[in-house]
PDB file of C-alpha atoms in Angstrom:
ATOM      1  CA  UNK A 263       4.659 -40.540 -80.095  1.00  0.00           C
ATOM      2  CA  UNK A 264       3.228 -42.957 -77.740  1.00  0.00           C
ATOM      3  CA  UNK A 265      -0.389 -42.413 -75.874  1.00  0.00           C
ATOM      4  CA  UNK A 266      -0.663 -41.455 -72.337  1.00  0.00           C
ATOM      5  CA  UNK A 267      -3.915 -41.590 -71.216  1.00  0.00           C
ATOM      6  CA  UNK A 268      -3.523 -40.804 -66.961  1.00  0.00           C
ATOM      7  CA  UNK A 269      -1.318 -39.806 -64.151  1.00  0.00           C
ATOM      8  CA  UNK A 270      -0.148 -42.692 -63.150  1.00  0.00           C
ATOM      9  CA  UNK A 271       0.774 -43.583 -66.670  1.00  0.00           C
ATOM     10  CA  UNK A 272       2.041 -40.315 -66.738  1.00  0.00           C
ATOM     11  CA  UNK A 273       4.861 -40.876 -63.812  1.00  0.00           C
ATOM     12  CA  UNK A 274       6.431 -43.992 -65.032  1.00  0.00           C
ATOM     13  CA  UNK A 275       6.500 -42.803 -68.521  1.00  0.00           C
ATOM     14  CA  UNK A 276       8.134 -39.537 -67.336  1.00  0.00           C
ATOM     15  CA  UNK A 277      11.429 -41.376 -67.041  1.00  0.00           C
ATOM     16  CA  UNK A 278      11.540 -43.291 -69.963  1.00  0.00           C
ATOM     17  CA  UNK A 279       9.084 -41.409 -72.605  1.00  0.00           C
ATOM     18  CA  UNK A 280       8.758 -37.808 -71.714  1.00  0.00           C
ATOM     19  CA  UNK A 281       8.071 -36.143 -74.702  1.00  0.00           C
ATOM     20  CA  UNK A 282       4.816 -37.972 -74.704  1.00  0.00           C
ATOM     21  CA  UNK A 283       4.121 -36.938 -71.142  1.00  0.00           C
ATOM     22  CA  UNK A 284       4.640 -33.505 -71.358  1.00  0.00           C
ATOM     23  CA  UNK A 285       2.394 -33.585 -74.483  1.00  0.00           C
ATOM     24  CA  UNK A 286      -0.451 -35.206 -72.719  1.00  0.00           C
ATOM     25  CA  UNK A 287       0.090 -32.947 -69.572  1.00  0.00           C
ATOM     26  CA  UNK A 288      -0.233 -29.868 -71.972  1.00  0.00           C
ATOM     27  CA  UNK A 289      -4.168 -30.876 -72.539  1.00  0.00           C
ATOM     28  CA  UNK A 290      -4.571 -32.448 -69.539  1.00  0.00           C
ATOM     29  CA  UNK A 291      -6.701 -30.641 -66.290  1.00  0.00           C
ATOM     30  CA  UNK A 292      -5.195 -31.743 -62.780  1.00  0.00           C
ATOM     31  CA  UNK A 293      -3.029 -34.173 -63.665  1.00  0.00           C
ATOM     32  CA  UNK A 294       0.503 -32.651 -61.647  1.00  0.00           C
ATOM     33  CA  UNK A 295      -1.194 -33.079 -58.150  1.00  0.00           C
ATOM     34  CA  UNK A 296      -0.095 -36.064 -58.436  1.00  0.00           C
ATOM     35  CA  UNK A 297       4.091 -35.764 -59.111  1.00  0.00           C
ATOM     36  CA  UNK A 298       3.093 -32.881 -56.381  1.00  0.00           C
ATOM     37  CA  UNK A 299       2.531 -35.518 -54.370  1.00  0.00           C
ATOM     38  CA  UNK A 300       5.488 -37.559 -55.180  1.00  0.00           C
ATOM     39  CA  UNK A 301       8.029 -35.120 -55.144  1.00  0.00           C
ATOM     40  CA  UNK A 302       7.048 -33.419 -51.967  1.00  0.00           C
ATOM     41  CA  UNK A 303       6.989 -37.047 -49.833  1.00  0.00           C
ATOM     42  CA  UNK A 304      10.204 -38.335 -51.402  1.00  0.00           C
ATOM     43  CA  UNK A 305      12.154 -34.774 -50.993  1.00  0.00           C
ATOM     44  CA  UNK A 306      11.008 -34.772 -46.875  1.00  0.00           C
ATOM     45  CA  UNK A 307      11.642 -38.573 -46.773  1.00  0.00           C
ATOM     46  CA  UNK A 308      14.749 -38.928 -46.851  1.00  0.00           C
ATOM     47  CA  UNK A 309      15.046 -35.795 -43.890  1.00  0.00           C
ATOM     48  CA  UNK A 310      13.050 -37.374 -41.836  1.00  0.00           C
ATOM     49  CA  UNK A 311      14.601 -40.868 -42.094  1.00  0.00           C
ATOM     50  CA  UNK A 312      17.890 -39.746 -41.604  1.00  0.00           C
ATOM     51  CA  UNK A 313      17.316 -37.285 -38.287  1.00  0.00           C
ATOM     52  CA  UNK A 314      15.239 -40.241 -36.816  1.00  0.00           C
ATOM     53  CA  UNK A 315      18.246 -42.753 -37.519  1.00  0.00           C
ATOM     54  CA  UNK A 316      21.293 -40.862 -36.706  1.00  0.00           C
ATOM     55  CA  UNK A 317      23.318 -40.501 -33.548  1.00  0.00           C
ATOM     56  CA  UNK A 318      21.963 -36.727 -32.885  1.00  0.00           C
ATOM     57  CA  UNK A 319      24.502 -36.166 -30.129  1.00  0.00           C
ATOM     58  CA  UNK A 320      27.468 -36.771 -32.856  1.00  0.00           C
ATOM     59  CA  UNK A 321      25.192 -34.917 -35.659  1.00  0.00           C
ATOM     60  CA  UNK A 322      24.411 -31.985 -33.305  1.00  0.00           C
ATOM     61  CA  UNK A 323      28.333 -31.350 -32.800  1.00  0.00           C
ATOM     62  CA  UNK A 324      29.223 -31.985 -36.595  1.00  0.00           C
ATOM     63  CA  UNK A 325      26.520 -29.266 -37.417  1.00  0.00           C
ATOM     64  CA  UNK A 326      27.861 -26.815 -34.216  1.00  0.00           C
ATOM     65  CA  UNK A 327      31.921 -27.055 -35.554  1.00  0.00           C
ATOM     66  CA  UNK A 328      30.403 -26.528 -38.835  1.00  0.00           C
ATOM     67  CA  UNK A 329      28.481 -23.476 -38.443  1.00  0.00           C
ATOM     68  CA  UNK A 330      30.021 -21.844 -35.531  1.00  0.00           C
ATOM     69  CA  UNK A 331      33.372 -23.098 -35.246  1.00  0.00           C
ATOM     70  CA  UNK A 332      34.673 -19.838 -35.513  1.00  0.00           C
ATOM     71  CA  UNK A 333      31.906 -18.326 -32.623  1.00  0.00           C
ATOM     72  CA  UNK A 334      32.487 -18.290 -28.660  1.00  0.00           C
ATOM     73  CA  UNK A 335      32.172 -21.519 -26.483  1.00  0.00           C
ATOM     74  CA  UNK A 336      29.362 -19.935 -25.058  1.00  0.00           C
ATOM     75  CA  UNK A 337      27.614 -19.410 -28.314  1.00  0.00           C
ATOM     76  CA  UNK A 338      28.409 -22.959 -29.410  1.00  0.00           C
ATOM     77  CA  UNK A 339      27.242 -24.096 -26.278  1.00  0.00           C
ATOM     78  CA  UNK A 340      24.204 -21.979 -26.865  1.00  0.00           C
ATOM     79  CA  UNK A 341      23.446 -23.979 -30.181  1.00  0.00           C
ATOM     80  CA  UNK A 342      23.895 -26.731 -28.382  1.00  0.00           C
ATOM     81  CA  UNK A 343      21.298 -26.129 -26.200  1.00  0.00           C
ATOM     82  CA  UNK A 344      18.933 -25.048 -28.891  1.00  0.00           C
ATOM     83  CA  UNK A 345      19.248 -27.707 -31.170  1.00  0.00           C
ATOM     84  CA  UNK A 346      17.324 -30.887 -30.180  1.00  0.00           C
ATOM     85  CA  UNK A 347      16.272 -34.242 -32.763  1.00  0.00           C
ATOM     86  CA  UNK A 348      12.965 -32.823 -32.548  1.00  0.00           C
ATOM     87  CA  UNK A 349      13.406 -28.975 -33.450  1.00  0.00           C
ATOM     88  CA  UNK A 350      15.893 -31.007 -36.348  1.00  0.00           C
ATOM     89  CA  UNK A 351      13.312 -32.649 -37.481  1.00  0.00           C
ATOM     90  CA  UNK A 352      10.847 -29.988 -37.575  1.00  0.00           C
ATOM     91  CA  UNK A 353      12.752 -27.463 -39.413  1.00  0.00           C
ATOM     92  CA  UNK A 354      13.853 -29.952 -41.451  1.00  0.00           C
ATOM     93  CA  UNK A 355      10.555 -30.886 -42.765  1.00  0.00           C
ATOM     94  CA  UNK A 356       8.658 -27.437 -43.128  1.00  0.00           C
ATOM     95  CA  UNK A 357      11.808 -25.739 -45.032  1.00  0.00           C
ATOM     96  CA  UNK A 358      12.175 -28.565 -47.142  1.00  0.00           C
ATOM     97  CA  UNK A 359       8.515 -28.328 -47.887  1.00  0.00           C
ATOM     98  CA  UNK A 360       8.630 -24.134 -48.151  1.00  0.00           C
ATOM     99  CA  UNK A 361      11.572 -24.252 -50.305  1.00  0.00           C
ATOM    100  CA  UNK A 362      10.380 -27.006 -52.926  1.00  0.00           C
ATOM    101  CA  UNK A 363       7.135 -24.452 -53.216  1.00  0.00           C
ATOM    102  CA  UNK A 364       9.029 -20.975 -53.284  1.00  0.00           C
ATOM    103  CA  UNK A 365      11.700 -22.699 -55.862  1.00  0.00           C
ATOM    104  CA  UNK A 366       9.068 -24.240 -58.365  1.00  0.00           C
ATOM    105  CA  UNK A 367       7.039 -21.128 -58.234  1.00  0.00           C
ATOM    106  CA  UNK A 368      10.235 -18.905 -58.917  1.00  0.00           C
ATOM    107  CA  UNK A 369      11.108 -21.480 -62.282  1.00  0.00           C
ATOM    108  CA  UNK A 370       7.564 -21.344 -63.096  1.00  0.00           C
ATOM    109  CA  UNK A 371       7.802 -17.765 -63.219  1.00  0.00           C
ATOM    110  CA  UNK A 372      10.894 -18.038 -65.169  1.00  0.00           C
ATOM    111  CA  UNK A 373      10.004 -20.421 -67.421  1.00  0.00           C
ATOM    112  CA  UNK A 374       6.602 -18.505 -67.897  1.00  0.00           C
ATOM    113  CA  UNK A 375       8.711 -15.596 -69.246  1.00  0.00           C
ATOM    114  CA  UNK A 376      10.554 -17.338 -71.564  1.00  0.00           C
ATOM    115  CA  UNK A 377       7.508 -18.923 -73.207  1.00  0.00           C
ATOM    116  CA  UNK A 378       6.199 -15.294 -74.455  1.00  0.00           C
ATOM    117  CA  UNK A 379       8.734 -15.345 -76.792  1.00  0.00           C
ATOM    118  CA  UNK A 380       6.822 -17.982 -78.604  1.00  0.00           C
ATOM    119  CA  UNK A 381       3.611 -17.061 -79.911  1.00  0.00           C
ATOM    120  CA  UNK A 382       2.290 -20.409 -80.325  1.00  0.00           C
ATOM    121  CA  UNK A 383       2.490 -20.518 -76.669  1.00  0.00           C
ATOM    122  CA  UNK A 384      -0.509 -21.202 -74.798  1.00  0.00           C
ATOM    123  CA  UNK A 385       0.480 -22.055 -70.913  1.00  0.00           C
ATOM    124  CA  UNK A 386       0.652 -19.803 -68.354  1.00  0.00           C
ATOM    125  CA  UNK A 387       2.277 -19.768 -65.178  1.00  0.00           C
ATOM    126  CA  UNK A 388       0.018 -22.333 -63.007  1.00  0.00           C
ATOM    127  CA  UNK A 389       0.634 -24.650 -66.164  1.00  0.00           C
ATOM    128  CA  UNK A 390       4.313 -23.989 -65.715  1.00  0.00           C
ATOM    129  CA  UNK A 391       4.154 -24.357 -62.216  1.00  0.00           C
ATOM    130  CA  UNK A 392       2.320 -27.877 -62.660  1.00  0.00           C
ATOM    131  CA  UNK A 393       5.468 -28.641 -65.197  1.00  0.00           C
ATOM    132  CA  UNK A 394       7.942 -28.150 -62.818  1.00  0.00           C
ATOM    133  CA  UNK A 395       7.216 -30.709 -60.771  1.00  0.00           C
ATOM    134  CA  UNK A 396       7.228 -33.174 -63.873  1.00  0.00           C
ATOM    135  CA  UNK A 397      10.565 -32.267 -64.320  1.00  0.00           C
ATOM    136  CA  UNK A 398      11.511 -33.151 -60.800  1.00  0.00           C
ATOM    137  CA  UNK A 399      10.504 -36.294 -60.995  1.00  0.00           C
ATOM    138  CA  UNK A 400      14.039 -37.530 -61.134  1.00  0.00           C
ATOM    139  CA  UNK A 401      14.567 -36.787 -57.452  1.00  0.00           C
ATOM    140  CA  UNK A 402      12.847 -39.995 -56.601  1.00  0.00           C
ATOM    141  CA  UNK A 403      15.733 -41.907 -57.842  1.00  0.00           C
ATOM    142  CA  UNK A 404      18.233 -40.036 -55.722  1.00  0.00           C
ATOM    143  CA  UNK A 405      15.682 -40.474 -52.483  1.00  0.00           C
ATOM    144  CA  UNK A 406      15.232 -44.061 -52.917  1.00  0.00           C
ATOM    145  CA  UNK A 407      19.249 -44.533 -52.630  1.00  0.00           C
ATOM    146  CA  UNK A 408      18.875 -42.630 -49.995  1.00  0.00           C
ATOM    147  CA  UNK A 409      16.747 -44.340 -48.012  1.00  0.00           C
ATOM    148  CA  UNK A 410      18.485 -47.676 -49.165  1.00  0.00           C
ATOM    149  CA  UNK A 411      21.622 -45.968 -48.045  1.00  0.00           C
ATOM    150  CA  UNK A 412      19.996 -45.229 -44.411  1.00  0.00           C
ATOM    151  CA  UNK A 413      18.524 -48.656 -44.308  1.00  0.00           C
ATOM    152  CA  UNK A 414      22.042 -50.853 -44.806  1.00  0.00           C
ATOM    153  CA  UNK A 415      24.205 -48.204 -42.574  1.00  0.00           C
ATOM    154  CA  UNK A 416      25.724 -50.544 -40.056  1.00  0.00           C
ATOM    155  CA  UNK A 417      26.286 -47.256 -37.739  1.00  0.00           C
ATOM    156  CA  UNK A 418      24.489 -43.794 -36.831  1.00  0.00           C
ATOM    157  CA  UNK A 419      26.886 -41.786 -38.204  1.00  0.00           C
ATOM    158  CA  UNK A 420      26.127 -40.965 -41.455  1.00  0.00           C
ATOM    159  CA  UNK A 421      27.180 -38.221 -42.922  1.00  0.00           C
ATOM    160  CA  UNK A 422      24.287 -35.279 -43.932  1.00  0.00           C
ATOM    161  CA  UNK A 423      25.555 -35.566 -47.329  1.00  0.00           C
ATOM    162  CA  UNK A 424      23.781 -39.228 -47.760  1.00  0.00           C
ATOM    163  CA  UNK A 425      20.194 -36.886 -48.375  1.00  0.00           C
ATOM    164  CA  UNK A 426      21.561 -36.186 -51.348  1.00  0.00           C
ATOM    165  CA  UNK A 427      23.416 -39.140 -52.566  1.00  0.00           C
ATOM    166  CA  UNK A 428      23.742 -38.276 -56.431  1.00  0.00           C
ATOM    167  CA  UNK A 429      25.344 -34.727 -55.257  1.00  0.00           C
ATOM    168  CA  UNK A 430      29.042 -34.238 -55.732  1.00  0.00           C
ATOM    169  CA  UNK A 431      29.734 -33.630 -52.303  1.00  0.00           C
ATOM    170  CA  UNK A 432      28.589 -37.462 -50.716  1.00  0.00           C
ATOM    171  CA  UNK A 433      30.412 -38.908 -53.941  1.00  0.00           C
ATOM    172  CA  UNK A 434      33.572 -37.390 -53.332  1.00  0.00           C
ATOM    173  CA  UNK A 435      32.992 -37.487 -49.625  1.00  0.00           C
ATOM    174  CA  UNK A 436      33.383 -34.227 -48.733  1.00  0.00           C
ATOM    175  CA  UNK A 437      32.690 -33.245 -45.061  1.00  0.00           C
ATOM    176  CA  UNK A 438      30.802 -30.240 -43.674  1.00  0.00           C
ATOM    177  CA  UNK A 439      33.871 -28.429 -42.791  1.00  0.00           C
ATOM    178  CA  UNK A 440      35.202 -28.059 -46.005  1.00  0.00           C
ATOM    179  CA  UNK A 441      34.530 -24.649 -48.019  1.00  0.00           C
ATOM    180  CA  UNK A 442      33.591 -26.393 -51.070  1.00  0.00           C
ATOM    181  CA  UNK A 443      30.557 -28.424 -49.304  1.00  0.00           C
ATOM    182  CA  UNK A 444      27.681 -26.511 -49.875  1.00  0.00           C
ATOM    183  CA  UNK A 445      28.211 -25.800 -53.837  1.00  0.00           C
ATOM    184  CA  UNK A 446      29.503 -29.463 -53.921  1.00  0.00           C
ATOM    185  CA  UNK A 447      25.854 -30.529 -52.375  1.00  0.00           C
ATOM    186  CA  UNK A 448      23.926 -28.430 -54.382  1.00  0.00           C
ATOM    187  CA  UNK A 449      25.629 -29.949 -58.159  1.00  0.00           C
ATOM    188  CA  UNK A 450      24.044 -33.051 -57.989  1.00  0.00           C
ATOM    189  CA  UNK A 451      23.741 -35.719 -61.008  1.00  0.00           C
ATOM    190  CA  UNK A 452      19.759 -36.091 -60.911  1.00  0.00           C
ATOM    191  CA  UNK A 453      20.068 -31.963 -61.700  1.00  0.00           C
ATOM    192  CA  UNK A 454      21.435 -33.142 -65.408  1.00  0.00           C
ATOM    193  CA  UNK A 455      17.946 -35.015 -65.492  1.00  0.00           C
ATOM    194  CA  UNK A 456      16.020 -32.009 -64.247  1.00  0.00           C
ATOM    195  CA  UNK A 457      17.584 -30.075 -67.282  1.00  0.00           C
ATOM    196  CA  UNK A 458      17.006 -32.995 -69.700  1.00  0.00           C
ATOM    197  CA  UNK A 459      13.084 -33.275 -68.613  1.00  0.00           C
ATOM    198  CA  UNK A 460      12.920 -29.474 -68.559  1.00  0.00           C
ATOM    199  CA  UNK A 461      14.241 -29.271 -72.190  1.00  0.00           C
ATOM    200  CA  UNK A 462      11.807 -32.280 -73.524  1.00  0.00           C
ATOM    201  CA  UNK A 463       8.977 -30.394 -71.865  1.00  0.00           C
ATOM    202  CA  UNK A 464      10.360 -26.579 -73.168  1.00  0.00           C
ATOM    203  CA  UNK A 465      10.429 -27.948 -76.452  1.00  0.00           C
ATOM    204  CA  UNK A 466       7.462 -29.966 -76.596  1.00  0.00           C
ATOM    205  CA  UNK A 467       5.094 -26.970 -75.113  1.00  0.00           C
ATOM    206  CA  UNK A 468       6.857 -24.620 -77.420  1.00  0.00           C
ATOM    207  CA  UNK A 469       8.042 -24.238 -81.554  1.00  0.00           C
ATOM    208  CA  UNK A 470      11.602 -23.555 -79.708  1.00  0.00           C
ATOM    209  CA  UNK A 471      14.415 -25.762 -81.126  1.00  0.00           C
ATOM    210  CA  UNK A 472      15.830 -28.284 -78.635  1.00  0.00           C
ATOM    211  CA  UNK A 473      19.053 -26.252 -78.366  1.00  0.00           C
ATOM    212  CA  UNK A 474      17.144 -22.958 -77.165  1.00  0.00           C
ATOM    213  CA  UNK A 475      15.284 -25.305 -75.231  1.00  0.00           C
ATOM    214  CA  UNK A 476      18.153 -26.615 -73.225  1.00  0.00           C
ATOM    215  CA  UNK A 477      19.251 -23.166 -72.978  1.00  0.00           C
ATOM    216  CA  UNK A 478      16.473 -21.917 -71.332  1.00  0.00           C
ATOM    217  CA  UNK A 479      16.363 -25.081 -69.073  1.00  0.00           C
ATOM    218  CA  UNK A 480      19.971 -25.171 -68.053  1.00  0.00           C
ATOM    219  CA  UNK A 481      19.322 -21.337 -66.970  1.00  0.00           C
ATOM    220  CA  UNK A 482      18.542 -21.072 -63.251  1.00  0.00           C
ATOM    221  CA  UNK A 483      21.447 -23.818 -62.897  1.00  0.00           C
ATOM    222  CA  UNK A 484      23.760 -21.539 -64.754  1.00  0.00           C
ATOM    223  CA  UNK A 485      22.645 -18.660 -62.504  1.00  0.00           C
ATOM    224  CA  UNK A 486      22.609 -20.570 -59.226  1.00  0.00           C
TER     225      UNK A 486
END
C-alpha cells in the first residue's frame, strides 16, 4: 500500500488510490477540513453559477408550472412575485450548504452504528463524519462538467438538471414536469463512486469483508 503523508496528497490520491487514503486518514488528526472544504465550494458552485447565468424570467416560470401548475393563477402569480434571482440564489446556497451538513452527519451516524459490530473498531462518529466527506470527493468531477457545461452554453436556458450532470435525469433529458424527475435527479453516476469510496474506506477502517462492506455502503442509497 502506497504512503500518504498529507492532505493534499490525500485528495488526489482519493480518486485513484483510496485504500491508502483512508488508511492514512484513520491515524491522521485534522486532515478532512480540507475535502470539507472542497466538497462544500464545488457542491454550491455549480448553484451559484447557474442562477447567475440563466435567463431567470424563463427559469422562474419553468420552476412556477412545475411546482404549482396544478394551484390558482393567483397563487402562481403569487410565486411569481416571491421568487426573485436573488432570493434563488440565496436559498440555493444556504440549503445546499445545510443539507450537505445534516446528510453527512446522518451517514456518519449510520455508518458509526455499523462499525460496533466490529470490535477492532476504533472510530467514532466525528471520525466517521470526517470520512464522509472523503467519500464525496467524487462530486468534484460531476461539478467541474458542470461548470464546463455552464461555461460553453450558447443560450440562458439551461435546464436545472445541468447541476447535476452525471444524474439520470440531465442524461436522459428529462424535464421538470415529468413525474419521474426528482428520483431521476437524485440516481446519479458519481453516487456508484460514493459507494465504491465508502466500501474501500468501510473495509479498510474495519476487519469487515469487502462484500459486507459494500453492503453497508450501498445502504442509505438502498433506503433513499
Amino acid at each position: 500500500m502506497h504512503n500518504v503523508s498529507n492532505p493534499f496528497q490525500a485528495c488526489n490520491d482519493i480518486f485513484f488510490r483510496p485504500n491508502g487514503v483512508f488508511a492514512a486518514v484513520a491515524k491522521a488528526n485534522n486532515w478532512s477540513w480540507l475535502p470539507f472544504i472542497i466538497v462544500m465550494a464545488m457542491a454550491i458552485l455549480p448553484n451559484y453559477l447557474y442562477i447567475s447565468f440563466v435567463d431567470f424570467d424563463w427559469y422562474r416560470e419553468l420552476i412556477v408550472m412545475a411546482q404549482y401548475g396544478n394551484s390558482s393563477p393567483a397563487e402562481q402569480d403569487m410565486m411569481r412575485q416571491n421568487m426573485s434571482r436573488e432570493s434563488a440564489l440565496f436559498f440555493a446556497l444556504v440549503l445546499t450548504f445545510l443539507a450537505l451538513i445534516v446528510i453527512n452527519a446522518i451517514v456518519a451516524g449510520y455508518l458509526t452504528l455499523m462499525s460496533r459490530n466490529d470490535e477492532t473498531c476504533v472510530q467514532g462518529f466525528t471520525d466517521w463524519y470526517g470520512f464522509t466527506w472523503w467519500a464525496g470527493m467524487p462530486i468534484v468531477v460531476s461539478a467541474l462538467i458542470s461548470i464546463l457545461l455552464i461555461f460553453i452554453a450558447d443560450n440562458h436556458q439551461l435546464p436545472p438538471a445541468i447541476i447535476a450532470p452525471l444524474s439520470v435525469a440531465y442524461i436522459f433529458g428529462l424535464d421538470m414536469g415529468s413525474p419521474w424527475f426528482s428520483l431521476a435527479q437524485s440516481f446519479r453516476l458519481d453516487s456508484l463512486w460514493v459507494i465504491y469510496l465508502t466500501t474501500v474506506g468501510v473495509s479498510q477502517w474495519t476487519s469487515f469483508s469487502t462484500k459486507k462492506s459494500a453492503v453497508i455502503a450501498a445502504g442509505p442509497y438502498i433506503a433513499i
